[in-house]
Coordinates of C-alpha atoms in Angstrom, one line a residue:
Chain D
X1 CA -0.1 0.0 0.0
X2 CA 2.8 2.6 1.1
X3 CA 6.2 2.2 -0.3
X4 CA 9.5 4.2 0.8
X5 CA 12.3 3.8 -1.2
X6 CA 15.6 5.9 -0.9
X7 CA 13.5 8.9 0.2
X8 CA 15.4 12.1 1.0
X9 CA 14.4 15.9 1.7
X10 CA 17.0 18.2 2.1
X11 CA 16.4 21.9 2.8
X12 CA 18.6 24.8 1.9
X13 CA 18.4 27.3 4.8
X14 CA 19.9 30.6 5.0
X15 CA 21.8 30.6 8.4
X16 CA 22.4 34.0 9.9
X17 CA 23.7 34.8 13.4
X18 CA 21.9 37.5 15.5
X19 CA 22.6 40.9 15.6
X20 CA 22.6 44.4 13.4
X21 CA 26.3 43.4 11.6
X22 CA 25.2 40.0 10.6
X23 CA 21.5 41.3 9.4
X24 CA 23.3 43.9 7.3
X25 CA 26.0 41.4 5.9
X26 CA 23.2 39.2 4.8
X27 CA 22.1 41.7 2.6
X28 CA 25.0 41.4 0.7
X29 CA 26.1 38.0 1.5
X30 CA 24.1 35.0 2.6
X31 CA 25.4 31.6 3.8
X32 CA 23.0 28.5 3.3
X33 CA 23.2 25.4 4.9
X34 CA 22.0 21.9 3.7
X35 CA 19.3 20.4 6.5
X36 CA 18.9 16.9 5.8
X37 CA 15.7 16.7 7.3
X38 CA 14.8 13.0 5.6
X39 CA 18.0 11.3 4.4
X40 CA 17.6 7.9 2.6
X41 CA 14.5 6.1 4.2
X42 CA 12.9 2.5 3.2
X43 CA 10.0 0.7 4.3
X44 CA 6.7 -0.3 3.2
X45 CA 3.5 -1.0 4.8
X46 CA 0.7 -3.4 4.1
X47 CA -3.3 -2.6 3.7
X48 CA -4.6 -2.3 6.7
X49 CA -1.9 -2.1 8.7
X50 CA -1.4 0.4 11.9
X51 CA 2.0 1.7 11.9
X52 CA 3.9 4.3 14.5
X53 CA 6.1 6.5 13.4
X54 CA 8.2 7.7 16.4
X55 CA 11.5 9.8 16.6
X56 CA 12.6 12.5 18.6
X57 CA 11.6 16.4 17.8
X58 CA 13.5 17.0 14.2
X59 CA 13.8 13.3 13.5
X60 CA 12.3 14.0 10.0
X61 CA 8.6 11.9 11.1
X62 CA 6.4 14.9 9.5
X63 CA 8.5 15.7 6.7
X64 CA 8.1 11.9 5.8
X65 CA 4.5 12.2 6.3
X66 CA 4.2 15.4 4.2
X67 CA 5.8 13.6 1.4
X68 CA 3.8 10.7 1.6
X69 CA 0.7 12.7 1.4
X70 CA 2.1 14.9 -1.7
X71 CA 2.5 18.2 -0.1
X72 CA 6.4 18.2 -0.3
X73 CA 8.4 16.9 -3.2
X74 CA 11.1 14.7 -2.4
X75 CA 14.7 15.7 -3.2
X76 CA 15.4 12.2 -4.3
X77 CA 13.9 8.5 -3.9
X78 CA 10.8 7.6 -4.4
X79 CA 7.4 7.1 -2.7
X80 CA 4.1 5.3 -3.6
X81 CA 0.6 5.0 -2.2
X82 CA -1.5 2.7 -3.5
X83 CA 0.2 2.9 -6.8
X84 CA 0.0 6.8 -6.8
X85 CA 3.0 9.0 -6.7
X86 CA 2.0 11.7 -4.2
X87 CA 3.7 14.7 -5.7
X88 CA 1.6 14.4 -8.9
X89 CA -1.4 15.0 -6.8
X90 CA -3.7 13.2 -8.7
X91 CA -7.5 13.4 -7.8
X92 CA -7.7 9.7 -7.2
X93 CA -4.8 9.5 -5.1
X94 CA -6.1 12.7 -3.1
X95 CA -9.7 11.2 -2.6
X96 CA -7.7 7.8 -1.1
X97 CA -5.8 9.7 1.5
X98 CA -6.0 12.3 4.2
X99 CA -3.6 13.8 6.4
X100 CA -4.6 14.9 9.9
X101 CA -2.1 17.4 11.7
X102 CA -2.9 18.2 15.2
X103 CA -1.9 21.5 14.9
X104 CA -3.3 22.3 11.4
X105 CA -7.0 22.9 10.7
X106 CA -9.0 22.7 8.0
X107 CA -12.3 23.3 9.6
X108 CA -13.3 27.0 8.5
X109 CA -12.9 29.1 11.6
X110 CA -15.6 31.3 11.6
X111 CA -18.4 28.7 10.3
X112 CA -19.8 25.6 11.9
X113 CA -18.0 22.4 11.0
X114 CA -21.5 21.2 9.0
X115 CA -20.2 23.8 6.4
X116 CA -16.5 22.5 6.3
X117 CA -18.3 18.9 5.8
X118 CA -20.5 20.3 2.9
X119 CA -17.8 22.0 1.5
X120 CA -15.7 18.3 1.5
X121 CA -18.7 16.6 0.0
X122 CA -18.7 18.6 -2.9
X123 CA -15.0 18.8 -3.6
X124 CA -14.7 15.1 -2.9
X125 CA -17.7 14.7 -5.1
X126 CA -19.5 12.1 -2.3
X127 CA -22.9 11.3 -3.4
X128 CA -25.6 12.7 -1.1
X129 CA -26.9 9.5 0.2
X130 CA -23.2 8.0 1.0
X131 CA -22.5 11.7 2.7
X132 CA -25.7 11.6 5.0
X133 CA -24.8 8.0 5.8
X134 CA -21.2 8.8 7.0
X135 CA -21.9 11.8 8.5
X136 CA -24.5 10.2 11.0
X137 CA -22.4 7.0 11.8
X138 CA -19.2 9.8 12.5
X139 CA -21.6 12.1 14.6
X140 CA -22.6 9.1 16.7
X141 CA -19.2 7.4 17.0
X142 CA -17.6 10.6 18.1
X143 CA -20.7 12.0 20.0
X144 CA -20.7 15.2 18.1
X145 CA -24.5 16.1 18.5
X146 CA -24.6 19.9 18.2
X147 CA -21.1 20.9 17.7
X148 CA -21.2 20.7 14.1
X149 CA -23.5 23.5 14.4
X150 CA -21.4 25.9 16.2
X151 CA -19.0 28.2 14.6
X152 CA -15.7 26.1 15.0
X153 CA -14.2 29.4 16.9
X154 CA -16.4 28.6 20.0
X155 CA -15.6 24.7 20.2
X156 CA -12.9 23.4 23.0
X157 CA -9.8 22.2 21.6
X158 CA -11.0 18.3 22.3
X159 CA -14.1 19.3 20.3
X160 CA -12.9 20.9 17.4
X161 CA -10.0 18.0 17.1
X162 CA -13.2 15.3 16.9
X163 CA -14.8 17.7 14.3
X164 CA -11.7 17.7 12.6
X165 CA -11.1 13.8 12.4
X166 CA -14.7 13.6 11.3
X167 CA -14.2 16.1 8.3
X168 CA -11.1 14.2 7.5
X169 CA -13.1 11.5 7.1
X170 CA -16.2 12.2 5.4
X171 CA -14.8 11.0 1.9
X172 CA -13.8 7.6 3.5
X173 CA -10.0 7.8 3.1
X174 CA -8.5 4.1 2.5
X175 CA -4.9 5.8 4.0
X176 CA -4.9 8.0 7.3
X177 CA -1.5 9.8 8.0
X178 CA -2.0 11.1 11.5
X179 CA 0.2 13.5 13.0
X180 CA 0.1 14.3 16.4
X181 CA -4.1 13.8 16.4
X182 CA -4.2 13.9 20.2
X183 CA -2.0 16.6 20.9
X184 CA -3.3 18.9 23.4
X185 CA -6.2 16.8 24.5
X186 CA -7.0 15.9 28.0
X187 CA -6.9 11.8 28.8
X188 CA -10.3 10.9 28.6
X189 CA -10.5 12.8 25.0
X190 CA -7.6 10.8 24.0
X191 CA -9.0 7.9 24.9
X192 CA -12.0 8.3 22.7
X193 CA -9.9 9.1 19.7
X194 CA -7.9 5.9 19.8
X195 CA -10.9 4.2 20.1
X196 CA -12.6 6.0 17.2
X197 CA -9.5 5.3 15.3
X198 CA -8.9 1.9 15.9
X199 CA -12.3 1.1 15.0
X200 CA -12.2 3.2 11.8
X201 CA -9.4 1.1 11.1
X202 CA -11.1 -2.3 11.7
X203 CA -14.4 -1.3 10.0
X204 CA -13.1 0.3 6.9
X205 CA -9.5 -1.8 6.5
X206 CA -8.1 1.4 6.2
X207 CA -4.1 1.9 6.6
X208 CA -2.7 4.2 8.9
X209 CA 0.2 5.7 9.9
X210 CA 0.6 7.4 13.5
X211 CA 3.0 9.9 14.9
X212 CA 2.5 10.8 18.7
X213 CA 4.1 12.1 21.3
X214 CA 1.8 10.5 23.7
X215 CA 3.3 6.3 24.2
X216 CA -0.5 5.5 25.1
X217 CA -1.3 6.4 21.9
X218 CA 1.2 4.3 20.0
X219 CA 0.7 1.3 22.6
X220 CA -2.8 1.2 22.4
X221 CA -3.3 1.8 18.4
X222 CA 0.1 0.4 16.6
X223 CA 1.5 -3.2 16.6
X224 CA 4.4 -2.4 14.5
X225 CA 6.5 0.9 15.3
X226 CA 9.0 2.3 12.9
X227 CA 11.6 4.7 14.5
X228 CA 13.3 7.6 12.8
X229 CA 16.1 9.9 13.9
X230 CA 17.9 12.5 12.2
X231 CA 16.2 11.5 8.9
X232 CA 17.4 8.2 9.2
X233 CA 15.7 4.7 10.1
X234 CA 16.8 3.0 13.4
X235 CA 14.1 0.4 13.7
X236 CA 11.3 -1.3 12.0
X237 CA 9.4 -3.9 13.6
X238 CA 7.1 -5.2 16.5
X239 CA 6.5 -2.7 19.6
X240 CA 7.4 -5.3 22.2
X241 CA 11.1 -6.0 20.5
X242 CA 12.0 -2.5 20.2
X243 CA 11.2 -2.4 24.0
X244 CA 13.2 -5.5 24.7
X245 CA 16.1 -4.4 22.3
X246 CA 16.2 -1.2 24.2
X247 CA 15.4 -2.5 27.7
X248 CA 15.9 -6.3 27.9
X249 CA 15.1 -6.2 31.3
X250 CA 11.6 -6.5 33.0
X251 CA 10.8 -4.8 36.2
X252 CA 9.7 -7.3 38.7
X253 CA 8.0 -5.6 41.7
X254 CA 7.4 -7.6 45.2
X255 CA 5.9 -6.7 48.5
X256 CA 7.0 -8.6 51.7
X257 CA 5.0 -9.8 54.4
X258 CA 8.0 -9.4 56.8
X259 CA 11.1 -7.3 56.1
X260 CA 13.7 -8.1 53.8
X261 CA 17.5 -7.4 53.8
X262 CA 18.6 -5.3 50.4
X263 CA 21.3 -8.3 50.6
X264 CA 18.5 -10.9 50.2
X265 CA 16.9 -9.0 47.0
X266 CA 20.5 -8.4 45.4
X267 CA 20.8 -11.8 44.3
X268 CA 17.5 -11.5 42.0
X269 CA 18.6 -8.8 39.9
X270 CA 19.5 -5.0 39.6
X271 CA 18.0 -3.3 42.4
X272 CA 16.0 0.1 41.4
X273 CA 14.1 0.8 45.3
X274 CA 14.4 -1.0 48.4
X275 CA 12.5 -0.7 51.4
X276 CA 12.2 -3.1 54.3
X277 CA 8.6 -4.2 53.1
X278 CA 8.9 -3.5 49.0
X279 CA 11.7 -4.3 46.6
X280 CA 11.5 -2.9 42.5
X281 CA 14.3 -4.7 40.4
X282 CA 15.3 -5.1 36.9
X283 CA 15.4 -8.5 35.6
X284 CA 16.5 -9.8 32.4
X285 CA 13.6 -11.7 30.4
X286 CA 15.4 -14.9 30.0
X287 CA 15.8 -14.6 33.7
X288 CA 12.7 -13.9 35.0
X289 CA 11.1 -17.2 35.6
X290 CA 14.2 -18.3 37.5
X291 CA 14.1 -15.2 39.6
X292 CA 10.4 -15.2 40.4
X293 CA 10.6 -18.9 41.4
X294 CA 13.5 -18.0 43.7
X295 CA 11.7 -15.3 45.6
X296 CA 8.8 -17.3 46.3
X297 CA 10.7 -19.9 47.6
X298 CA 13.0 -17.9 49.6
X299 CA 11.3 -14.7 50.9
X300 CA 8.2 -13.8 52.4
X301 CA 6.7 -12.6 49.1
X302 CA 3.0 -11.5 49.7
X303 CA 2.6 -9.9 46.2
X304 CA 4.5 -9.6 43.0
X305 CA 4.1 -8.1 39.9
X306 CA 6.1 -8.1 36.7
X307 CA 5.9 -5.4 34.0
X308 CA 7.6 -4.0 30.8
X309 CA 9.3 -0.6 31.9
X310 CA 7.2 2.3 30.6
X311 CA 7.3 3.1 27.1
X312 CA 8.2 6.7 27.5
X313 CA 11.3 5.4 29.6
X314 CA 12.0 3.2 26.4
X315 CA 11.7 5.9 24.0
X316 CA 13.6 8.2 25.8
X317 CA 16.5 6.1 26.6
X318 CA 16.4 5.2 22.9
X319 CA 16.4 8.5 22.1
X320 CA 19.2 9.6 24.5
X321 CA 21.5 6.8 23.3
X322 CA 21.3 8.4 19.9
X323 CA 22.0 11.6 20.9
X324 CA 24.7 10.3 22.7
X325 CA 26.0 8.6 19.5
X326 CA 25.7 11.7 17.3
X327 CA 27.6 13.6 20.0
X328 CA 30.7 11.5 20.0
X329 CA 30.5 11.2 16.4
Chain J
X1 CA -14.8 13.6 -15.7
X2 CA -12.5 15.2 -13.8
X3 CA -13.8 18.7 -14.7
X4 CA -17.4 18.2 -14.4
X5 CA -16.9 17.2 -10.4
X6 CA -15.1 20.2 -10.2
X7 CA -17.9 21.9 -11.9
X8 CA -20.5 20.4 -9.7
X9 CA -18.6 21.7 -6.6
X10 CA -18.8 25.3 -8.0
X11 CA -22.2 26.3 -6.4
X12 CA -21.3 24.7 -2.9
X13 CA -18.1 26.5 -2.9
X14 CA -19.7 29.9 -3.7
X15 CA -22.3 28.9 -1.2
X16 CA -19.9 28.4 1.6
X17 CA -17.9 31.3 0.4
X18 CA -20.8 33.8 0.4
X19 CA -21.6 32.4 4.0
X20 CA -17.8 33.2 5.2
X21 CA -18.5 36.8 3.3
X22 CA -21.8 37.0 5.8
X23 CA -19.6 36.1 9.0
X24 CA -17.2 38.9 8.0
X25 CA -19.7 41.1 7.1
X26 CA -18.3 44.3 9.2
X27 CA -14.6 43.5 7.9
X28 CA -16.2 43.0 4.3
X29 CA -17.8 46.8 4.8
X30 CA -14.8 48.2 6.2
X31 CA -12.7 47.0 3.0
X32 CA -15.3 48.4 0.7
X33 CA -15.3 51.7 2.4
X34 CA -11.5 51.6 2.2
X35 CA -11.5 51.7 -1.5
X36 CA -13.6 54.8 -1.5
X37 CA -10.3 56.6 -3.3
X38 CA -12.3 57.2 -6.6
X39 CA -15.1 59.1 -4.5
X40 CA -12.3 61.4 -3.2
X41 CA -10.8 62.1 -6.7
X42 CA -14.5 62.9 -8.0
X43 CA -14.5 65.6 -5.0
X44 CA -11.0 66.9 -5.8
X45 CA -11.4 66.7 -9.6
X46 CA -15.1 68.2 -9.6
X47 CA -13.6 71.0 -7.7
X48 CA -10.9 71.6 -10.3
X49 CA -13.5 71.3 -13.1
X50 CA -15.9 74.3 -11.3
X51 CA -13.1 76.5 -11.5
X52 CA -12.8 75.8 -15.2
X53 CA -13.6 73.1 -17.6
X54 CA -10.8 70.4 -17.7
X55 CA -9.6 69.8 -21.4
X56 CA -8.5 66.1 -22.1
X57 CA -6.9 64.7 -25.3
X58 CA -8.7 65.7 -28.5
X59 CA -9.7 69.3 -26.8
X60 CA -12.8 67.4 -25.0
X61 CA -14.0 69.1 -22.0
X62 CA -14.3 67.5 -18.6
X63 CA -17.1 69.5 -16.7
X64 CA -17.8 68.2 -13.0
X65 CA -20.5 66.2 -14.3
X66 CA -18.4 64.4 -16.4
X67 CA -16.3 63.5 -13.7
X68 CA -18.9 62.5 -11.4
X69 CA -20.2 60.0 -13.7
X70 CA -16.6 58.8 -14.5
X71 CA -15.7 58.0 -10.9
X72 CA -18.8 56.8 -9.8
X73 CA -18.3 54.3 -12.7
X74 CA -14.9 53.6 -11.4
X75 CA -16.0 52.7 -7.8
X76 CA -18.7 50.4 -9.2
X77 CA -16.3 48.7 -11.7
X78 CA -13.6 48.5 -8.7
X79 CA -15.6 46.6 -6.6
X80 CA -16.6 44.2 -9.5
X81 CA -13.0 43.5 -10.1
X82 CA -11.6 43.2 -7.0
X83 CA -9.5 40.3 -5.8
X84 CA -7.3 39.6 -3.0
X85 CA -5.5 36.4 -3.8
X86 CA -2.2 37.4 -3.5
X87 CA -2.5 38.1 0.0
X88 CA -4.4 35.1 0.7
X89 CA -1.5 33.0 -1.0
X90 CA 1.2 34.9 0.4
X91 CA 0.0 34.1 4.2
X92 CA -1.1 30.4 3.4
X93 CA 2.6 29.9 1.6
X94 CA 4.4 31.4 4.7
X95 CA 2.2 29.8 7.5
X96 CA 2.1 26.4 6.0
X97 CA -1.6 26.5 5.7
X98 CA -1.9 26.0 2.1
X99 CA -1.1 22.4 2.7
X100 CA -4.9 21.9 3.8
X101 CA -6.2 23.3 0.1
X102 CA -3.3 21.1 -1.2
X103 CA -4.7 17.9 0.3
X104 CA -7.8 18.3 -1.4
X105 CA -8.9 17.2 -5.0
X106 CA -9.3 20.5 -6.3
X107 CA -7.1 22.7 -7.6
X108 CA -6.3 25.4 -5.1
X109 CA -6.4 28.6 -7.6
X110 CA -10.0 27.5 -8.0
X111 CA -10.9 27.6 -4.6
X112 CA -9.0 31.1 -4.4
X113 CA -11.2 32.0 -7.4
X114 CA -14.4 31.1 -5.6
X115 CA -13.9 32.4 -2.3
X116 CA -13.1 35.6 -4.0
X117 CA -16.3 35.6 -6.1
X118 CA -18.3 34.5 -3.6
X119 CA -18.0 37.9 -1.8
X120 CA -19.5 39.5 -5.0
X121 CA -23.2 39.7 -3.8
X122 CA -21.7 41.5 -0.7
X123 CA -20.2 44.0 -2.6
X124 CA -23.3 44.7 -4.5
X125 CA -25.0 45.7 -1.4
X126 CA -23.1 48.9 -2.2
X127 CA -22.5 49.1 -5.6
X128 CA -26.2 48.6 -6.6
X129 CA -27.0 52.0 -4.8
X130 CA -24.1 53.7 -6.3
X131 CA -25.4 52.5 -9.6
X132 CA -28.8 53.6 -8.9
X133 CA -27.4 57.3 -7.8
X134 CA -25.5 57.1 -10.9
X135 CA -28.3 56.4 -13.3
X136 CA -30.5 58.8 -11.9
X137 CA -28.0 61.9 -11.7
X138 CA -25.9 61.3 -14.7
X139 CA -28.3 59.3 -16.9
X140 CA -27.1 61.8 -19.7
X141 CA -23.6 60.9 -19.7
X142 CA -23.8 57.4 -19.8
X143 CA -23.9 55.2 -23.1
X144 CA -27.0 55.1 -24.7
X145 CA -26.1 52.1 -26.9
X146 CA -27.4 48.9 -26.0
X147 CA -24.8 47.1 -27.8
X148 CA -22.3 48.5 -25.4
X149 CA -23.8 47.6 -22.7
X150 CA -24.1 43.9 -23.7
X151 CA -20.2 44.6 -24.1
X152 CA -19.9 45.5 -20.3
X153 CA -20.4 42.5 -18.8
X154 CA -17.6 40.8 -20.9
X155 CA -15.1 44.0 -20.2
X156 CA -16.0 43.3 -16.4
X157 CA -15.1 39.7 -16.4
X158 CA -12.0 40.4 -18.7
X159 CA -11.1 42.9 -15.9
X160 CA -11.6 40.5 -12.9
X161 CA -9.5 37.8 -15.0
X162 CA -6.7 40.1 -15.3
X163 CA -6.7 41.3 -11.6
X164 CA -7.4 37.6 -9.9
X165 CA -4.7 36.0 -11.8
X166 CA -2.0 39.2 -11.6
X167 CA -2.9 38.1 -8.1
X168 CA -2.3 34.3 -8.0
X169 CA 0.9 35.0 -10.3
X170 CA 2.2 37.4 -7.5
X171 CA 1.0 35.3 -4.6
X172 CA 2.9 32.3 -6.2
X173 CA 5.9 34.6 -6.0
X174 CA 5.7 33.8 -2.3
X175 CA 6.9 30.5 -2.9
X176 CA 10.3 31.8 -4.3
X177 CA 11.0 34.8 -2.2
X178 CA 10.1 35.3 1.7
X179 CA 7.1 37.6 0.9
X180 CA 5.7 38.7 -2.3
X181 CA 3.4 41.4 -0.8
X182 CA 6.0 44.1 -1.8
X183 CA 5.7 43.3 -5.2
X184 CA 2.0 43.6 -5.0
X185 CA 2.6 47.0 -3.8
X186 CA 4.6 47.9 -6.6
X187 CA 2.0 46.1 -8.9
X188 CA -0.8 48.2 -7.2
X189 CA 1.1 51.4 -7.5
X190 CA 1.4 51.0 -11.3
X191 CA -2.5 49.9 -11.3
X192 CA -3.5 53.0 -9.6
X193 CA -1.3 55.5 -12.2
X194 CA -2.4 53.5 -15.4
X195 CA -5.8 52.2 -14.8
X196 CA -8.0 55.2 -14.9
X197 CA -8.6 54.8 -11.1
X198 CA -7.3 58.1 -10.1
X199 CA -7.5 60.2 -13.0
X200 CA -9.2 59.7 -16.7
X201 CA -6.3 58.3 -19.0
X202 CA -7.8 61.0 -21.4
X203 CA -6.0 63.4 -19.3
X204 CA -2.5 61.7 -20.0
X205 CA -0.1 63.1 -22.1
X206 CA -0.2 61.5 -25.7
X207 CA 3.0 59.4 -25.0
X208 CA 2.0 58.0 -21.8
X209 CA -1.7 57.4 -22.9
X210 CA -0.2 55.1 -25.6
X211 CA 2.3 53.6 -23.1
X212 CA -1.0 52.7 -21.4
X213 CA -3.0 51.0 -23.7
X214 CA -0.2 48.2 -23.7
X215 CA -0.2 48.0 -20.1
X216 CA -2.6 45.7 -18.6
X217 CA -3.7 48.2 -16.5
X218 CA -6.2 49.7 -17.9
X219 CA -7.8 46.5 -19.0
X220 CA -8.7 46.2 -15.5
X221 CA -10.8 49.8 -15.0
X222 CA -10.4 52.0 -17.8
X223 CA -12.0 49.6 -20.5
X224 CA -15.3 49.2 -18.2
X225 CA -15.7 52.5 -17.3
X226 CA -15.0 54.0 -20.7
X227 CA -18.0 51.5 -21.8
X228 CA -20.3 52.7 -19.3
X229 CA -19.7 56.7 -19.6
X230 CA -20.2 56.5 -23.8
X231 CA -16.5 56.9 -24.6
X232 CA -16.2 54.1 -26.6
X233 CA -18.4 52.8 -29.6
X234 CA -19.2 49.0 -29.9
X235 CA -16.1 49.6 -33.1
X236 CA -14.0 51.2 -31.1
X237 CA -14.4 48.5 -28.3
X238 CA -14.1 45.2 -29.8
X239 CA -10.1 45.5 -30.4
X240 CA -9.7 46.9 -27.0
X241 CA -11.7 43.8 -25.6
X242 CA -9.5 41.7 -27.6
X243 CA -6.1 43.1 -26.5
X244 CA -8.0 42.9 -22.7
X245 CA -8.6 38.8 -23.3
X246 CA -5.2 38.6 -24.7
X247 CA -3.9 40.2 -21.3
X248 CA -6.0 37.8 -19.4
X249 CA -4.9 34.7 -21.2
X250 CA -1.2 35.9 -20.9
X251 CA -1.9 36.3 -17.2
X252 CA -3.7 32.7 -16.6
X253 CA -0.6 31.1 -18.5
X254 CA 2.1 33.2 -16.3
X255 CA 0.0 32.8 -13.1
X256 CA -0.3 29.0 -13.8
X257 CA 3.5 28.4 -14.6
X258 CA 4.6 30.1 -11.6
X259 CA 2.3 28.0 -9.7
X260 CA 3.3 24.9 -11.1
X261 CA 7.2 25.4 -10.9
X262 CA 6.4 27.3 -7.1
X263 CA 4.6 24.3 -5.9
X264 CA 7.5 22.2 -5.9
X265 CA 9.4 24.7 -3.4
X266 CA 6.5 24.6 -1.2
X267 CA 7.9 24.0 2.3
X268 CA 4.6 23.2 4.1
X269 CA 5.6 24.9 7.3
X270 CA 4.3 23.9 10.6
X271 CA 2.6 20.8 12.0

């Protein structure tokens, strides 16, 4: 469905130090540098897949999505979406896709969302009956109610985002590029958006690429993740494999019915936290079964819990490792 | 098929554009009143003409009534050929907001055109009363030839096409330079002088009047106004209309070429 091969986007950026002298100098002689926003990435995504596209700020995620949706022309390399070359912006292609950007809106600010939906109906040439049915469906699923008849400017951020998503789906796109769709939303609204996105994917078989700084979005929606950093691909695989690769240990939490010394728990793994009645340890996944068996056999264990490290921690470690590697280089 | 789908969408684009114009009605009225320069010029020139008639090319005398008819016509034409796509394109390119238009299966230039045209009914609210005043007070100075009135809408359409596509061309320059608004200012300065907006071209010296014939500006304002005010016969108007549509055609080609090559440089800032 989506195939990227050797995709690059390099920008020529005017560079100027601060100050009047530099400003005057730049009138006559300008200095430029080449910024490699995306520097040769390859991957492909099958129809109906849900893929998380991750990376630190400035990694090139949004640039990649903009090239895949036809907004940006690649410097070199190739991208195809359902057989189309996005930058040609053929109508057939544009009818199949939608890019939802959490920080950009398509809703008309002073008019109710219903007017934007009607405009999209006309532009996407959606038959009236299909439009009415789809809008009803979206209104129910997203609980839009009377929101669609209020001027957009009077809606809260969460309400606006829901209306935005409905507007993006009026034409039933087969490919959804979601760039930070839950940014700024409260927790309950984030959960509602995630549920809706998953349901849309399952019911319509739509292919979905999601970028988000909220790892809960990724964990809830994306069995596969692609990580890029400084424009280059650094991981492509299952989310749990990424976690294992970055943090091979799991977190073992033990609660005791009687005080236990630090030395007694040290044999089980690396101590993160120790109190007489509780200990948190990092244990290699391969050694977890043995550690749990030993704890139950030798210690007064009242309760235990085994969990993966939080995804935020995993990603933060991944990104800081790559930053450190760059600094060394 | 593609063209039919776009044509089917036009009534909805106009309808939504009109809703937007109604939402911005106060701003719209301020805009309309901001273009009252012809009325100020009318007062200025009528005062001059009351002291002694102004003599134009060929010895034609311009009395105060002639200036009233001329500048009221200029006001009406200016309202009806207005376009502001250059500012919109410039803003949307710089802010990255053009992205949302580019994602839709419709040429963004067409959507800019429809949103500009959708403001016409709101402009009519101001121009129709002025037109009525013009007909009541200066009917004898307006053309009495019905064939000329038939050509007038054609001249208005031609004038609007030049204005709109010049806007698109200048707006498209913002793909290449940081901001093209200053270029629009230069264009507008030339427009004010050579279109007949501030003074009738007939009052220009011969060499400047000939130069104006070869520039696009007089076909935006001067030609429709000269048709209204009986300065042109059908025979004299037809070659001028041909020149006007040649300019319109050149503007369409130039603006679409600039757009096509500029869009490759669009950086879709933000997001």
